[in-house]
PDB file of C-alpha atoms and ligand atoms in Angstrom:
ATOM      1  CA  MET L  23      -7.284  11.098 -12.056  1.00 74.00           C
ATOM      2  CA  SER L  24      -5.956  14.155 -13.823  1.00 94.00           C
ATOM      3  CA  LEU L  25      -2.343  15.269 -13.456  1.00 98.00           C
ATOM      4  CA  ARG L  26      -3.436  18.881 -13.318  1.00 98.00           C
ATOM      5  CA  ASN L  27      -1.461  20.876 -10.747  1.00 98.00           C
ATOM      6  CA  ARG L  28       0.143  17.741  -9.297  1.00 98.00           C
ATOM      7  CA  ASP L  29       3.768  17.282  -8.223  1.00 98.00           C
ATOM      8  CA  LEU L  30       5.926  14.493  -9.631  1.00 98.00           C
ATOM      9  CA  ILE L  31       8.431  13.470  -6.973  1.00 98.00           C
ATOM     10  CA  SER L  32       8.479   9.682  -7.413  1.00 98.00           C
ATOM     11  CA  ILE L  33       7.469   7.589 -10.426  1.00 98.00           C
ATOM     12  CA  LEU L  34       5.105   5.893  -7.947  1.00 98.00           C
ATOM     13  CA  ASP L  35       3.093   9.125  -7.760  1.00 98.00           C
ATOM     14  CA  LEU L  36       1.647   7.867 -11.061  1.00 98.00           C
ATOM     15  CA  SER L  37      -0.577   4.887 -11.782  1.00 98.00           C
ATOM     16  CA  ARG L  38      -0.092   2.601 -14.769  1.00 98.00           C
ATOM     17  CA  ASN L  39      -3.118   4.230 -16.400  1.00 98.00           C
ATOM     18  CA  GLU L  40      -1.673   7.697 -15.944  1.00 98.00           C
ATOM     19  CA  ILE L  41       1.654   6.573 -17.393  1.00 98.00           C
ATOM     20  CA  GLU L  42      -0.072   5.044 -20.418  1.00 98.00           C
ATOM     21  CA  GLU L  43      -2.093   8.233 -20.856  1.00 98.00           C
ATOM     22  CA  LEU L  44       1.210  10.166 -20.902  1.00 98.00           C
ATOM     23  CA  PHE L  45       2.517   7.790 -23.597  1.00 98.00           C
ATOM     24  CA  ARG L  46      -0.542   8.552 -25.729  1.00 98.00           C
ATOM     25  CA  LYS L  47      -0.073  12.264 -25.205  1.00 98.00           C
ATOM     26  CA  ALA L  48       3.637  11.971 -26.048  1.00 98.00           C
ATOM     27  CA  ASP L  49       2.692  10.212 -29.306  1.00 98.00           C
ATOM     28  CA  GLN L  50       0.468  13.187 -30.145  1.00 98.00           C
ATOM     29  CA  MET L  51       3.245  15.626 -29.277  1.00 98.00           C
ATOM     30  CA  ASN L  52       5.597  13.659 -31.522  1.00 97.00           C
ATOM     31  CA  LYS L  53       3.121  14.007 -34.361  1.00 98.00           C
ATOM     32  CA  PHE L  54       2.839  17.763 -33.786  1.00 97.00           C
ATOM     33  CA  LEU L  55       6.640  18.031 -33.770  1.00 97.00           C
ATOM     34  CA  GLN L  56       6.916  16.142 -37.045  1.00 96.00           C
ATOM     35  CA  GLU L  57       4.244  18.326 -38.628  1.00 97.00           C
ATOM     36  CA  LYS L  58       6.075  21.405 -37.266  1.00 95.00           C
ATOM     37  CA  LYS L  59       2.818  22.584 -35.701  1.00 91.00           C
ATOM     38  CA  THR L  60       2.988  25.488 -33.267  1.00 84.00           C
ATOM     39  CA  LEU L  61       1.396  24.784 -29.919  1.00 95.00           C
ATOM     40  CA  ASN L  62       0.272  27.372 -27.385  1.00 97.00           C
ATOM     41  CA  THR L  63      -0.552  25.055 -24.503  1.00 97.00           C
ATOM     42  CA  LEU L  64       1.890  26.844 -22.184  1.00 98.00           C
ATOM     43  CA  SER L  65       1.438  30.305 -23.604  1.00 98.00           C
ATOM     44  CA  GLY L  66       1.798  32.821 -20.754  1.00 98.00           C
ATOM     45  CA  LYS L  67       3.352  30.195 -18.444  1.00 98.00           C
ATOM     46  CA  ILE L  68       6.815  30.354 -16.902  1.00 98.00           C
ATOM     47  CA  ILE L  69       8.732  27.246 -15.861  1.00 98.00           C
ATOM     48  CA  SER L  70      11.643  27.497 -13.412  1.00 98.00           C
ATOM     49  CA  LEU L  71      14.512  25.118 -14.036  1.00 97.00           C
ATOM     50  CA  VAL L  72      16.438  24.895 -10.763  1.00 96.00           C
ATOM     51  CA  PHE L  73      19.492  22.740 -11.444  1.00 94.00           C
ATOM     52  CA  LEU L  74      21.898  22.450  -8.528  1.00 92.00           C
ATOM     53  CA  GLU L  75      23.813  19.604 -10.209  1.00 91.00           C
ATOM     54  CA  PRO L  76      25.172  19.221 -13.768  1.00 87.00           C
ATOM     55  CA  SER L  77      22.739  18.261 -16.522  1.00 91.00           C
ATOM     56  CA  THR L  78      22.629  18.270 -20.296  1.00 90.00           C
ATOM     57  CA  ARG L  79      19.649  16.258 -21.510  1.00 93.00           C
ATOM     58  CA  THR L  80      17.258  16.794 -18.632  1.00 96.00           C
ATOM     59  CA  MET L  81      17.683  20.546 -18.412  1.00 96.00           C
ATOM     60  CA  TYR L  82      17.744  21.307 -22.127  1.00 96.00           C
ATOM     61  CA  SER L  83      14.945  18.901 -22.977  1.00 97.00           C
ATOM     62  CA  PHE L  84      12.709  20.488 -20.324  1.00 98.00           C
ATOM     63  CA  GLN L  85      13.630  23.873 -21.763  1.00 98.00           C
ATOM     64  CA  SER L  86      13.034  22.781 -25.345  1.00 97.00           C
ATOM     65  CA  ALA L  87       9.728  21.091 -24.378  1.00 98.00           C
ATOM     66  CA  THR L  88       8.574  24.327 -22.722  1.00 98.00           C
ATOM     67  CA  TYR L  89       9.482  26.422 -25.789  1.00 97.00           C
ATOM     68  CA  ARG L  90       7.764  23.930 -28.096  1.00 97.00           C
ATOM     69  CA  LEU L  91       4.579  24.448 -26.075  1.00 98.00           C
ATOM     70  CA  GLY L  92       4.856  28.221 -26.259  1.00 98.00           C
ATOM     71  CA  GLY L  93       6.037  28.726 -22.646  1.00 98.00           C
ATOM     72  CA  LYS L  94       9.076  30.495 -21.193  1.00 98.00           C
ATOM     73  CA  THR L  95      11.775  29.380 -18.743  1.00 98.00           C
ATOM     74  CA  LEU L  96      13.773  30.862 -15.896  1.00 96.00           C
ATOM     75  CA  VAL L  97      17.033  28.983 -15.555  1.00 94.00           C
ATOM     76  CA  PHE L  98      18.608  28.805 -12.113  1.00 90.00           C
ATOM     77  CA  ALA L  99      21.564  26.603 -12.748  1.00 84.00           C
ATOM     78  CA  SER L 100      24.563  27.936 -10.971  1.00 74.00           C
ATOM     79  CA  LYS L 101      25.518  28.190  -7.364  1.00 71.00           C
ATOM     80  CA  THR L 102      27.988  30.941  -8.168  1.00 71.00           C
ATOM     81  CA  THR L 103      25.762  33.460  -9.966  1.00 70.00           C
ATOM     82  CA  THR L 104      22.729  33.191  -7.660  1.00 73.00           C
ATOM     83  CA  SER L 105      22.156  34.068  -4.014  1.00 78.00           C
ATOM     84  CA  LEU L 106      23.032  30.496  -3.011  1.00 76.00           C
ATOM     85  CA  ALA L 107      26.601  31.827  -3.310  1.00 71.00           C
ATOM     86  CA  LYS L 108      25.744  34.359  -0.595  1.00 76.00           C
ATOM     87  CA  GLY L 109      24.559  31.557   1.659  1.00 74.00           C
ATOM     88  CA  GLU L 110      20.845  31.717   0.890  1.00 77.00           C
ATOM     89  CA  ASN L 111      19.194  28.410   1.768  1.00 86.00           C
ATOM     90  CA  ILE L 112      17.284  26.194  -0.660  1.00 88.00           C
ATOM     91  CA  ALA L 113      13.958  26.825   1.120  1.00 92.00           C
ATOM     92  CA  ASP L 114      14.097  30.585   0.483  1.00 92.00           C
ATOM     93  CA  THR L 115      15.230  29.963  -3.088  1.00 91.00           C
ATOM     94  CA  ILE L 116      12.211  27.703  -3.679  1.00 95.00           C
ATOM     95  CA  ARG L 117       9.823  30.244  -2.128  1.00 95.00           C
ATOM     96  CA  MET L 118      11.094  32.906  -4.523  1.00 94.00           C
ATOM     97  CA  MET L 119      11.092  30.726  -7.614  1.00 95.00           C
ATOM     98  CA  SER L 120       7.546  29.575  -6.879  1.00 97.00           C
ATOM     99  CA  ALA L 121       6.474  33.224  -6.699  1.00 97.00           C
ATOM    100  CA  TYR L 122       8.187  33.940 -10.029  1.00 97.00           C
ATOM    101  CA  SER L 123       6.845  30.990 -12.038  1.00 98.00           C
ATOM    102  CA  ASP L 124       4.051  28.453 -12.598  1.00 98.00           C
ATOM    103  CA  LEU L 125       6.029  25.248 -12.102  1.00 98.00           C
ATOM    104  CA  ILE L 126       9.453  24.281 -10.727  1.00 98.00           C
ATOM    105  CA  VAL L 127      11.661  21.546 -12.158  1.00 98.00           C
ATOM    106  CA  ILE L 128      14.402  20.811  -9.641  1.00 97.00           C
ATOM    107  CA  ARG L 129      17.596  18.727  -9.620  1.00 96.00           C
ATOM    108  CA  SER L 130      19.795  18.459  -6.572  1.00 94.00           C
ATOM    109  CA  PRO L 131      22.649  16.324  -5.272  1.00 93.00           C
ATOM    110  CA  TYR L 132      20.664  15.587  -2.090  1.00 94.00           C
ATOM    111  CA  ASP L 133      18.094  12.809  -1.611  1.00 96.00           C
ATOM    112  CA  GLY L 134      14.732  14.306  -0.717  1.00 97.00           C
ATOM    113  CA  THR L 135      15.223  17.854  -2.046  1.00 96.00           C
ATOM    114  CA  ALA L 136      12.334  17.596  -4.505  1.00 98.00           C
ATOM    115  CA  LEU L 137       9.898  16.407  -1.833  1.00 98.00           C
ATOM    116  CA  TYR L 138      11.072  19.193   0.475  1.00 97.00           C
ATOM    117  CA  ALA L 139      10.662  21.736  -2.332  1.00 97.00           C
ATOM    118  CA  SER L 140       7.125  20.504  -2.999  1.00 98.00           C
ATOM    119  CA  MET L 141       6.216  21.130   0.646  1.00 97.00           C
ATOM    120  CA  ILE L 142       7.381  24.743   0.392  1.00 97.00           C
ATOM    121  CA  SER L 143       6.363  25.617  -3.151  1.00 98.00           C
ATOM    122  CA  SER L 144       2.973  27.047  -4.014  1.00 97.00           C
ATOM    123  CA  VAL L 145       3.315  25.762  -7.593  1.00 98.00           C
ATOM    124  CA  PRO L 146       3.782  22.146  -8.826  1.00 98.00           C
ATOM    125  CA  VAL L 147       7.264  20.618  -8.506  1.00 98.00           C
ATOM    126  CA  ILE L 148       8.829  18.040 -10.827  1.00 98.00           C
ATOM    127  CA  ASN L 149      11.789  16.035  -9.553  1.00 98.00           C
ATOM    128  CA  ALA L 150      14.566  16.076 -12.173  1.00 98.00           C
ATOM    129  CA  GLY L 151      16.820  13.889 -10.000  1.00 98.00           C
ATOM    130  CA  ASP L 152      17.468  14.109  -6.258  1.00 97.00           C
ATOM    131  CA  GLY L 153      20.783  12.595  -5.208  1.00 96.00           C
ATOM    132  CA  LYS L 154      20.756   8.810  -5.498  1.00 97.00           C
ATOM    133  CA  HIS L 155      17.042   8.707  -4.701  1.00 98.00           C
ATOM    134  CA  GLU L 156      14.857   9.044  -7.836  1.00 98.00           C
ATOM    135  CA  HIS L 157      14.604  10.442 -11.355  1.00 98.00           C
ATOM    136  CA  PRO L 158      10.958   9.911 -12.312  1.00 98.00           C
ATOM    137  CA  THR L 159      10.902  11.754 -15.663  1.00 98.00           C
ATOM    138  CA  GLN L 160      13.870   9.678 -16.864  1.00 98.00           C
ATOM    139  CA  ALA L 161      11.958   6.529 -15.883  1.00 98.00           C
ATOM    140  CA  LEU L 162       8.967   7.768 -17.898  1.00 99.00           C
ATOM    141  CA  ILE L 163      11.236   8.227 -20.919  1.00 98.00           C
ATOM    142  CA  ASP L 164      12.771   4.778 -20.357  1.00 99.00           C
ATOM    143  CA  LEU L 165       9.374   3.084 -20.143  1.00 99.00           C
ATOM    144  CA  TYR L 166       8.104   5.062 -23.140  1.00 99.00           C
ATOM    145  CA  THR L 167      11.175   4.020 -25.168  1.00 99.00           C
ATOM    146  CA  ILE L 168      10.608   0.338 -24.354  1.00 99.00           C
ATOM    147  CA  TYR L 169       6.960   0.724 -25.285  1.00 98.00           C
ATOM    148  CA  LYS L 170       7.847   2.402 -28.612  1.00 98.00           C
ATOM    149  CA  LEU L 171      10.495  -0.190 -29.472  1.00 98.00           C
ATOM    150  CA  LYS L 172       8.597  -3.310 -28.472  1.00 98.00           C
ATOM    151  CA  GLY L 173       4.948  -2.208 -28.452  1.00 98.00           C
ATOM    152  CA  ARG L 174       4.609  -3.297 -24.818  1.00 98.00           C
ATOM    153  CA  ILE L 175       6.388  -3.654 -21.510  1.00 98.00           C
ATOM    154  CA  ASP L 176       4.463  -6.658 -20.189  1.00 98.00           C
ATOM    155  CA  GLY L 177       6.034 -10.018 -20.924  1.00 98.00           C
ATOM    156  CA  LEU L 178       9.510  -8.704 -21.745  1.00 98.00           C
ATOM    157  CA  THR L 179      12.797  -9.850 -20.219  1.00 98.00           C
ATOM    158  CA  ILE L 180      14.696  -6.784 -19.086  1.00 98.00           C
ATOM    159  CA  GLY L 181      18.244  -6.608 -17.739  1.00 98.00           C
ATOM    160  CA  VAL L 182      19.523  -3.599 -15.811  1.00 98.00           C
ATOM    161  CA  LEU L 183      23.285  -3.401 -15.636  1.00 98.00           C
ATOM    162  CA  GLY L 184      25.667  -1.056 -13.884  1.00 96.00           C
ATOM    163  CA  ASP L 185      25.791   1.002 -10.738  1.00 96.00           C
ATOM    164  CA  LEU L 186      22.636  -0.338  -9.137  1.00 97.00           C
ATOM    165  CA  LYS L 187      23.858   1.030  -5.824  1.00 96.00           C
ATOM    166  CA  TYR L 188      23.846   4.736  -6.634  1.00 96.00           C
ATOM    167  CA  ALA L 189      21.994   5.260  -9.941  1.00 98.00           C
ATOM    168  CA  ARG L 190      18.694   7.042  -9.246  1.00 98.00           C
ATOM    169  CA  THR L 191      17.547   6.164 -12.763  1.00 98.00           C
ATOM    170  CA  ILE L 192      17.683   2.490 -11.807  1.00 98.00           C
ATOM    171  CA  ALA L 193      15.590   2.982  -8.662  1.00 98.00           C
ATOM    172  CA  SER L 194      12.885   4.898 -10.532  1.00 98.00           C
ATOM    173  CA  LEU L 195      12.916   2.460 -13.462  1.00 98.00           C
ATOM    174  CA  LEU L 196      12.486  -0.562 -11.174  1.00 98.00           C
ATOM    175  CA  TYR L 197       9.605   1.095  -9.296  1.00 98.00           C
ATOM    176  CA  GLY L 198       8.055   1.990 -12.649  1.00 98.00           C
ATOM    177  CA  LEU L 199       8.469  -1.571 -13.984  1.00 98.00           C
ATOM    178  CA  SER L 200       6.632  -2.855 -10.917  1.00 98.00           C
ATOM    179  CA  LEU L 201       3.490  -1.151 -12.273  1.00 98.00           C
ATOM    180  CA  PHE L 202       3.734  -3.371 -15.379  1.00 98.00           C
ATOM    181  CA  SER L 203       4.205  -7.139 -15.734  1.00 98.00           C
ATOM    182  CA  PRO L 204       7.607  -7.824 -17.306  1.00 98.00           C
ATOM    183  CA  ARG L 205       8.347 -11.545 -17.677  1.00 97.00           C
ATOM    184  CA  LYS L 206      11.521 -11.138 -15.706  1.00 97.00           C
ATOM    185  CA  VAL L 207      13.910  -8.424 -14.541  1.00 98.00           C
ATOM    186  CA  TYR L 208      17.570  -9.299 -14.122  1.00 98.00           C
ATOM    187  CA  LEU L 209      19.628  -7.071 -11.837  1.00 98.00           C
ATOM    188  CA  ILE L 210      23.153  -7.393 -13.184  1.00 98.00           C
ATOM    189  CA  SER L 211      26.102  -6.039 -11.222  1.00 94.00           C
ATOM    190  CA  PRO L 212      29.296  -7.090  -9.549  1.00 86.00           C
ATOM    191  CA  GLY L 213      28.937  -7.709  -5.805  1.00 83.00           C
ATOM    192  CA  ASN L 214      29.914  -4.225  -4.686  1.00 87.00           C
ATOM    193  CA  LEU L 215      27.432  -2.436  -6.965  1.00 93.00           C
ATOM    194  CA  THR L 216      24.236  -4.244  -5.980  1.00 96.00           C
ATOM    195  CA  LEU L 217      21.009  -2.441  -5.036  1.00 97.00           C
ATOM    196  CA  ARG L 218      20.847  -0.546  -1.753  1.00 95.00           C
ATOM    197  CA  GLU L 219      18.781  -2.270   0.907  1.00 97.00           C
ATOM    198  CA  SER L 220      16.101   0.445   0.890  1.00 97.00           C
ATOM    199  CA  VAL L 221      15.507   0.060  -2.862  1.00 98.00           C
ATOM    200  CA  ARG L 222      15.479  -3.731  -2.592  1.00 98.00           C
ATOM    201  CA  ALA L 223      12.922  -3.602   0.246  1.00 98.00           C
ATOM    202  CA  LYS L 224      10.719  -1.348  -1.850  1.00 98.00           C
ATOM    203  CA  ILE L 225      10.744  -3.532  -4.986  1.00 98.00           C
ATOM    204  CA  ASP L 226      10.053  -6.547  -2.754  1.00 98.00           C
ATOM    205  CA  ASP L 227       7.048  -4.715  -1.330  1.00 98.00           C
ATOM    206  CA  LEU L 228       5.946  -3.740  -4.820  1.00 98.00           C
ATOM    207  CA  GLY L 229       6.106  -7.395  -5.869  1.00 97.00           C
ATOM    208  CA  LEU L 230       8.562  -6.958  -8.774  1.00 97.00           C
ATOM    209  CA  GLU L 231       9.852 -10.334 -10.030  1.00 94.00           C
ATOM    210  CA  TYR L 232      13.636 -10.126 -10.241  1.00 98.00           C
ATOM    211  CA  GLU L 233      16.776 -12.182 -10.083  1.00 98.00           C
ATOM    212  CA  GLU L 234      20.274 -10.938  -9.306  1.00 97.00           C
ATOM    213  CA  VAL L 235      23.231 -12.031 -11.410  1.00 97.00           C
ATOM    214  CA  ARG L 236      26.844 -10.946 -11.327  1.00 95.00           C
ATOM    215  CA  ASP L 237      27.839 -11.372 -14.932  1.00 95.00           C
ATOM    216  CA  ILE L 238      25.956 -10.171 -18.016  1.00 96.00           C
ATOM    217  CA  ARG L 239      27.213 -13.196 -19.964  1.00 96.00           C
ATOM    218  CA  GLN L 240      24.912 -15.419 -17.890  1.00 96.00           C
ATOM    219  CA  VAL L 241      21.746 -13.800 -19.288  1.00 98.00           C
ATOM    220  CA  ILE L 242      22.609 -11.880 -22.480  1.00 98.00           C
ATOM    221  CA  GLY L 243      20.853 -14.499 -24.665  1.00 98.00           C
ATOM    222  CA  GLU L 244      17.538 -13.986 -22.851  1.00 98.00           C
ATOM    223  CA  LEU L 245      17.203 -10.208 -22.854  1.00 98.00           C
ATOM    224  CA  ASP L 246      14.765  -8.150 -24.933  1.00 98.00           C
ATOM    225  CA  ILE L 247      16.015  -4.937 -23.317  1.00 99.00           C
ATOM    226  CA  LEU L 248      19.360  -4.178 -21.685  1.00 98.00           C
ATOM    227  CA  TYR L 249      19.439  -0.972 -19.625  1.00 98.00           C
ATOM    228  CA  VAL L 250      22.968   0.202 -18.819  1.00 98.00           C
ATOM    229  CA  THR L 251      24.129   2.983 -16.474  1.00 97.00           C
ATOM    230  CA  ARG L 252      27.504   4.521 -15.803  1.00 95.00           C
ATOM    231  CA  ILE L 253      29.231   4.239 -12.449  1.00 93.00           C
ATOM    232  CA  GLN L 254      27.992   7.312 -10.528  1.00 93.00           C
ATOM    233  CA  ARG L 255      31.406   8.677  -9.633  1.00 92.00           C
ATOM    234  CA  GLU L 256      30.093  11.783  -7.830  1.00 92.00           C
ATOM    235  CA  ARG L 257      28.157   9.649  -5.319  1.00 93.00           C
ATOM    236  CA  TYR L 258      31.193   7.695  -4.077  1.00 91.00           C
ATOM    237  CA  PRO L 259      32.217   8.987  -0.672  1.00 88.00           C
ATOM    238  CA  ASP L 260      35.586   7.240  -1.071  1.00 89.00           C
ATOM    239  CA  PRO L 261      37.527   7.850  -4.341  1.00 89.00           C
ATOM    240  CA  GLU L 262      39.355   4.548  -3.827  1.00 90.00           C
ATOM    241  CA  GLU L 263      36.095   2.660  -3.872  1.00 86.00           C
ATOM    242  CA  TYR L 264      35.304   4.324  -7.224  1.00 89.00           C
ATOM    243  CA  GLU L 265      38.741   3.344  -8.591  1.00 89.00           C
ATOM    244  CA  ARG L 266      38.075  -0.279  -7.636  1.00 86.00           C
ATOM    245  CA  VAL L 267      34.750  -0.491  -9.490  1.00 86.00           C
ATOM    246  CA  LYS L 268      35.170   1.919 -12.398  1.00 87.00           C
ATOM    247  CA  ASN L 269      35.946  -0.712 -15.052  1.00 85.00           C
ATOM    248  CA  ALA L 270      33.732  -3.428 -13.639  1.00 87.00           C
ATOM    249  CA  PHE L 271      31.764  -4.085 -16.860  1.00 90.00           C
ATOM    250  CA  LYS L 272      31.717  -3.251 -20.556  1.00 94.00           C
ATOM    251  CA  ILE L 273      29.359  -4.034 -23.416  1.00 97.00           C
ATOM    252  CA  THR L 274      31.340  -5.159 -26.451  1.00 97.00           C
ATOM    253  CA  GLU L 275      30.478  -6.524 -29.893  1.00 97.00           C
ATOM    254  CA  LYS L 276      31.889  -9.854 -28.796  1.00 97.00           C
ATOM    255  CA  LEU L 277      29.446 -10.040 -25.878  1.00 97.00           C
ATOM    256  CA  LEU L 278      26.573  -9.198 -28.223  1.00 98.00           C
ATOM    257  CA  GLU L 279      27.377 -12.165 -30.494  1.00 97.00           C
ATOM    258  CA  ASN L 280      25.299 -14.154 -27.999  1.00 97.00           C
ATOM    259  CA  ALA L 281      22.459 -11.635 -27.755  1.00 98.00           C
ATOM    260  CA  LYS L 282      18.847 -12.451 -28.534  1.00 97.00           C
ATOM    261  CA  PRO L 283      17.869 -11.100 -31.982  1.00 96.00           C
ATOM    262  CA  GLY L 284      16.089  -7.773 -31.565  1.00 98.00           C
ATOM    263  CA  LEU L 285      17.851  -6.886 -28.298  1.00 98.00           C
ATOM    264  CA  LYS L 286      17.790  -3.134 -27.691  1.00 98.00           C
ATOM    265  CA  ILE L 287      20.260  -1.346 -25.436  1.00 98.00           C
ATOM    266  CA  LEU L 288      19.061   1.681 -23.442  1.00 98.00           C
ATOM    267  CA  HIS L 289      21.148   4.098 -21.389  1.00 98.00           C
ATOM    268  CA  PRO L 290      19.985   7.322 -19.684  1.00 98.00           C
ATOM    269  CA  LEU L 291      23.279   8.980 -20.732  1.00 97.00           C
ATOM    270  CA  PRO L 292      25.869  10.335 -20.185  1.00 95.00           C
ATOM    271  CA  LYS L 293      27.792   7.185 -21.033  1.00 95.00           C
ATOM    272  CA  LEU L 294      31.506   6.878 -20.414  1.00 92.00           C
ATOM    273  CA  ASP L 295      33.289   3.625 -21.257  1.00 91.00           C
ATOM    274  CA  GLU L 296      30.642   1.085 -20.318  1.00 95.00           C
ATOM    275  CA  ILE L 297      29.457   0.621 -23.913  1.00 97.00           C
ATOM    276  CA  ASP L 298      32.028   0.209 -26.665  1.00 97.00           C
ATOM    277  CA  LYS L 299      31.685   3.069 -29.161  1.00 97.00           C
ATOM    278  CA  SER L 300      31.504   0.581 -32.035  1.00 97.00           C
ATOM    279  CA  ILE L 301      28.001  -0.326 -30.780  1.00 98.00           C
ATOM    280  CA  ASP L 302      26.641   3.201 -31.286  1.00 98.00           C
ATOM    281  CA  ASN L 303      26.051   2.531 -34.985  1.00 96.00           C
ATOM    282  CA  THR L 304      24.441  -0.881 -34.616  1.00 97.00           C
ATOM    283  CA  ASP L 305      20.744  -1.788 -34.415  1.00 98.00           C
ATOM    284  CA  TYR L 306      21.264  -2.642 -30.742  1.00 98.00           C
ATOM    285  CA  ALA L 307      21.844   0.986 -29.767  1.00 98.00           C
ATOM    286  CA  ALA L 308      18.578   2.674 -28.777  1.00 98.00           C
ATOM    287  CA  TYR L 309      20.021   5.272 -26.388  1.00 98.00           C
ATOM    288  CA  PHE L 310      20.091   8.232 -28.768  1.00 98.00           C
ATOM    289  CA  TYR L 311      16.528   7.481 -29.826  1.00 98.00           C
ATOM    290  CA  GLN L 312      15.663   7.235 -26.108  1.00 98.00           C
ATOM    291  CA  ALA L 313      17.195  10.679 -25.480  1.00 97.00           C
ATOM    292  CA  SER L 314      15.177  12.137 -28.370  1.00 97.00           C
ATOM    293  CA  LEU L 315      11.930  10.909 -26.777  1.00 98.00           C
ATOM    294  CA  GLY L 316      12.682  13.176 -23.801  1.00 98.00           C
ATOM    295  CA  ILE L 317      11.136  16.090 -25.695  1.00 98.00           C
ATOM    296  CA  PRO L 318       7.658  14.690 -26.520  1.00 98.00           C
ATOM    297  CA  LEU L 319       7.432  12.935 -23.159  1.00 98.00           C
ATOM    298  CA  ARG L 320       8.314  16.063 -21.192  1.00 98.00           C
ATOM    299  CA  MET L 321       5.946  18.093 -23.386  1.00 98.00           C
ATOM    300  CA  ALA L 322       3.180  15.632 -22.513  1.00 98.00           C
ATOM    301  CA  LEU L 323       3.983  15.903 -18.820  1.00 98.00           C
ATOM    302  CA  LEU L 324       4.133  19.717 -18.712  1.00 98.00           C
ATOM    303  CA  ALA L 325       0.938  19.984 -20.753  1.00 98.00           C
ATOM    304  CA  SER L 326      -0.840  17.553 -18.409  1.00 98.00           C
ATOM    305  CA  ILE L 327       0.185  19.451 -15.280  1.00 98.00           C
ATOM    306  CA  LEU L 328      -0.259  23.002 -16.580  1.00 98.00           C
ATOM    307  CA  GLY L 329      -2.263  22.812 -19.792  1.00 88.00           C
TER     308      GLY L 329
HETATM  309  C1  NCD K 421      21.091  10.548 -15.304  1.00 74.69           C
HETATM  310  C2  NCD K 421      21.044  11.245 -13.953  1.00 74.69           C
HETATM  311  O1  NCD K 421      21.229  12.452 -13.870  1.00 74.69           O
HETATM  312  O2  NCD K 421      20.754  10.544 -12.999  1.00 74.69           O
HETATM  313  N1  NCD K 421      21.238  11.449 -16.361  1.00 74.69           N
HETATM  314  C3  NCD K 421      20.108  11.880 -17.008  1.00 74.69           C
HETATM  315  O3  NCD K 421      19.316  12.604 -16.463  1.00 74.69           O
HETATM  316  N2  NCD K 421      19.873  11.411 -18.238  1.00 74.69           N
HETATM  317  C4  NCD K 421      22.050   9.447 -15.380  1.00 74.69           C
HETATM  318  C5  NCD K 421      23.476   9.686 -14.986  1.00 74.69           C
HETATM  319  O4  NCD K 421      23.873  10.800 -14.660  1.00 74.69           O
HETATM  320  O5  NCD K 421      24.218   8.699 -15.023  1.00 74.69           O
END
């Protein structure tokens, strides 16, 4: 089925075939970028970027992807300079932005905002992260990065480490992985950062094969891919709880002495202290490459929905 005019709220809105089609399109976009070709796929189109929560990569890569395709953006990124500061509600904001543009990309601190926006908007809506719920375009980039690095996703052993409780990137990535056939997925986190029950129930339903471990050292020698996230400080209702978990894990060169050759480390960024900086310049580090793939992947997505 075509992605034309469709919303993207959850990674599960897409089939494996559609995801693989996006990978192929992203490869083409990459080629165009390298050849410095000008594209007019979005010529005459306006994309609204409604960001009610901080963002660097997601917002600017959507903006850059739009420009690269010849489109224009309206950026709505501050609660203080827009009518939200006067008490306007999100529903009215969405109604207006959908009248002013051809597609809305929205990020919000609240679970469910993107779905709600899609029910109000007359133009397609892309979820750029809603609270702790989902971040489907990041998951597409993550899956695309694995595919580029390893040539496949099926058959790989993948560890996800970090704040499994609150990271929306983790939820979307696990749902996305369930559409493929990894050999094994290890969920690695100390006891107080394990998956929320709702996410666990969903990956059980989806039939994802996984095993939970507390300490990365138990499995580091088996992993083809290690996906790390930061502790999601802003989602902790109790600052003391954050203080207790904030230094719960760290990837160091010493730990990687036991890694499987060819291990690649991914991270959606921003990273804080969870990966030692000395690793940035090693062959393990794939996170900057991963961030760079945000442009062709988001170009492929925008072109598929609006092109
Ligand atoms: C992530 C997010 O916003 O969920 N950032 C991103 O989009 N690359 C990850 C994070 O903030 O930890």
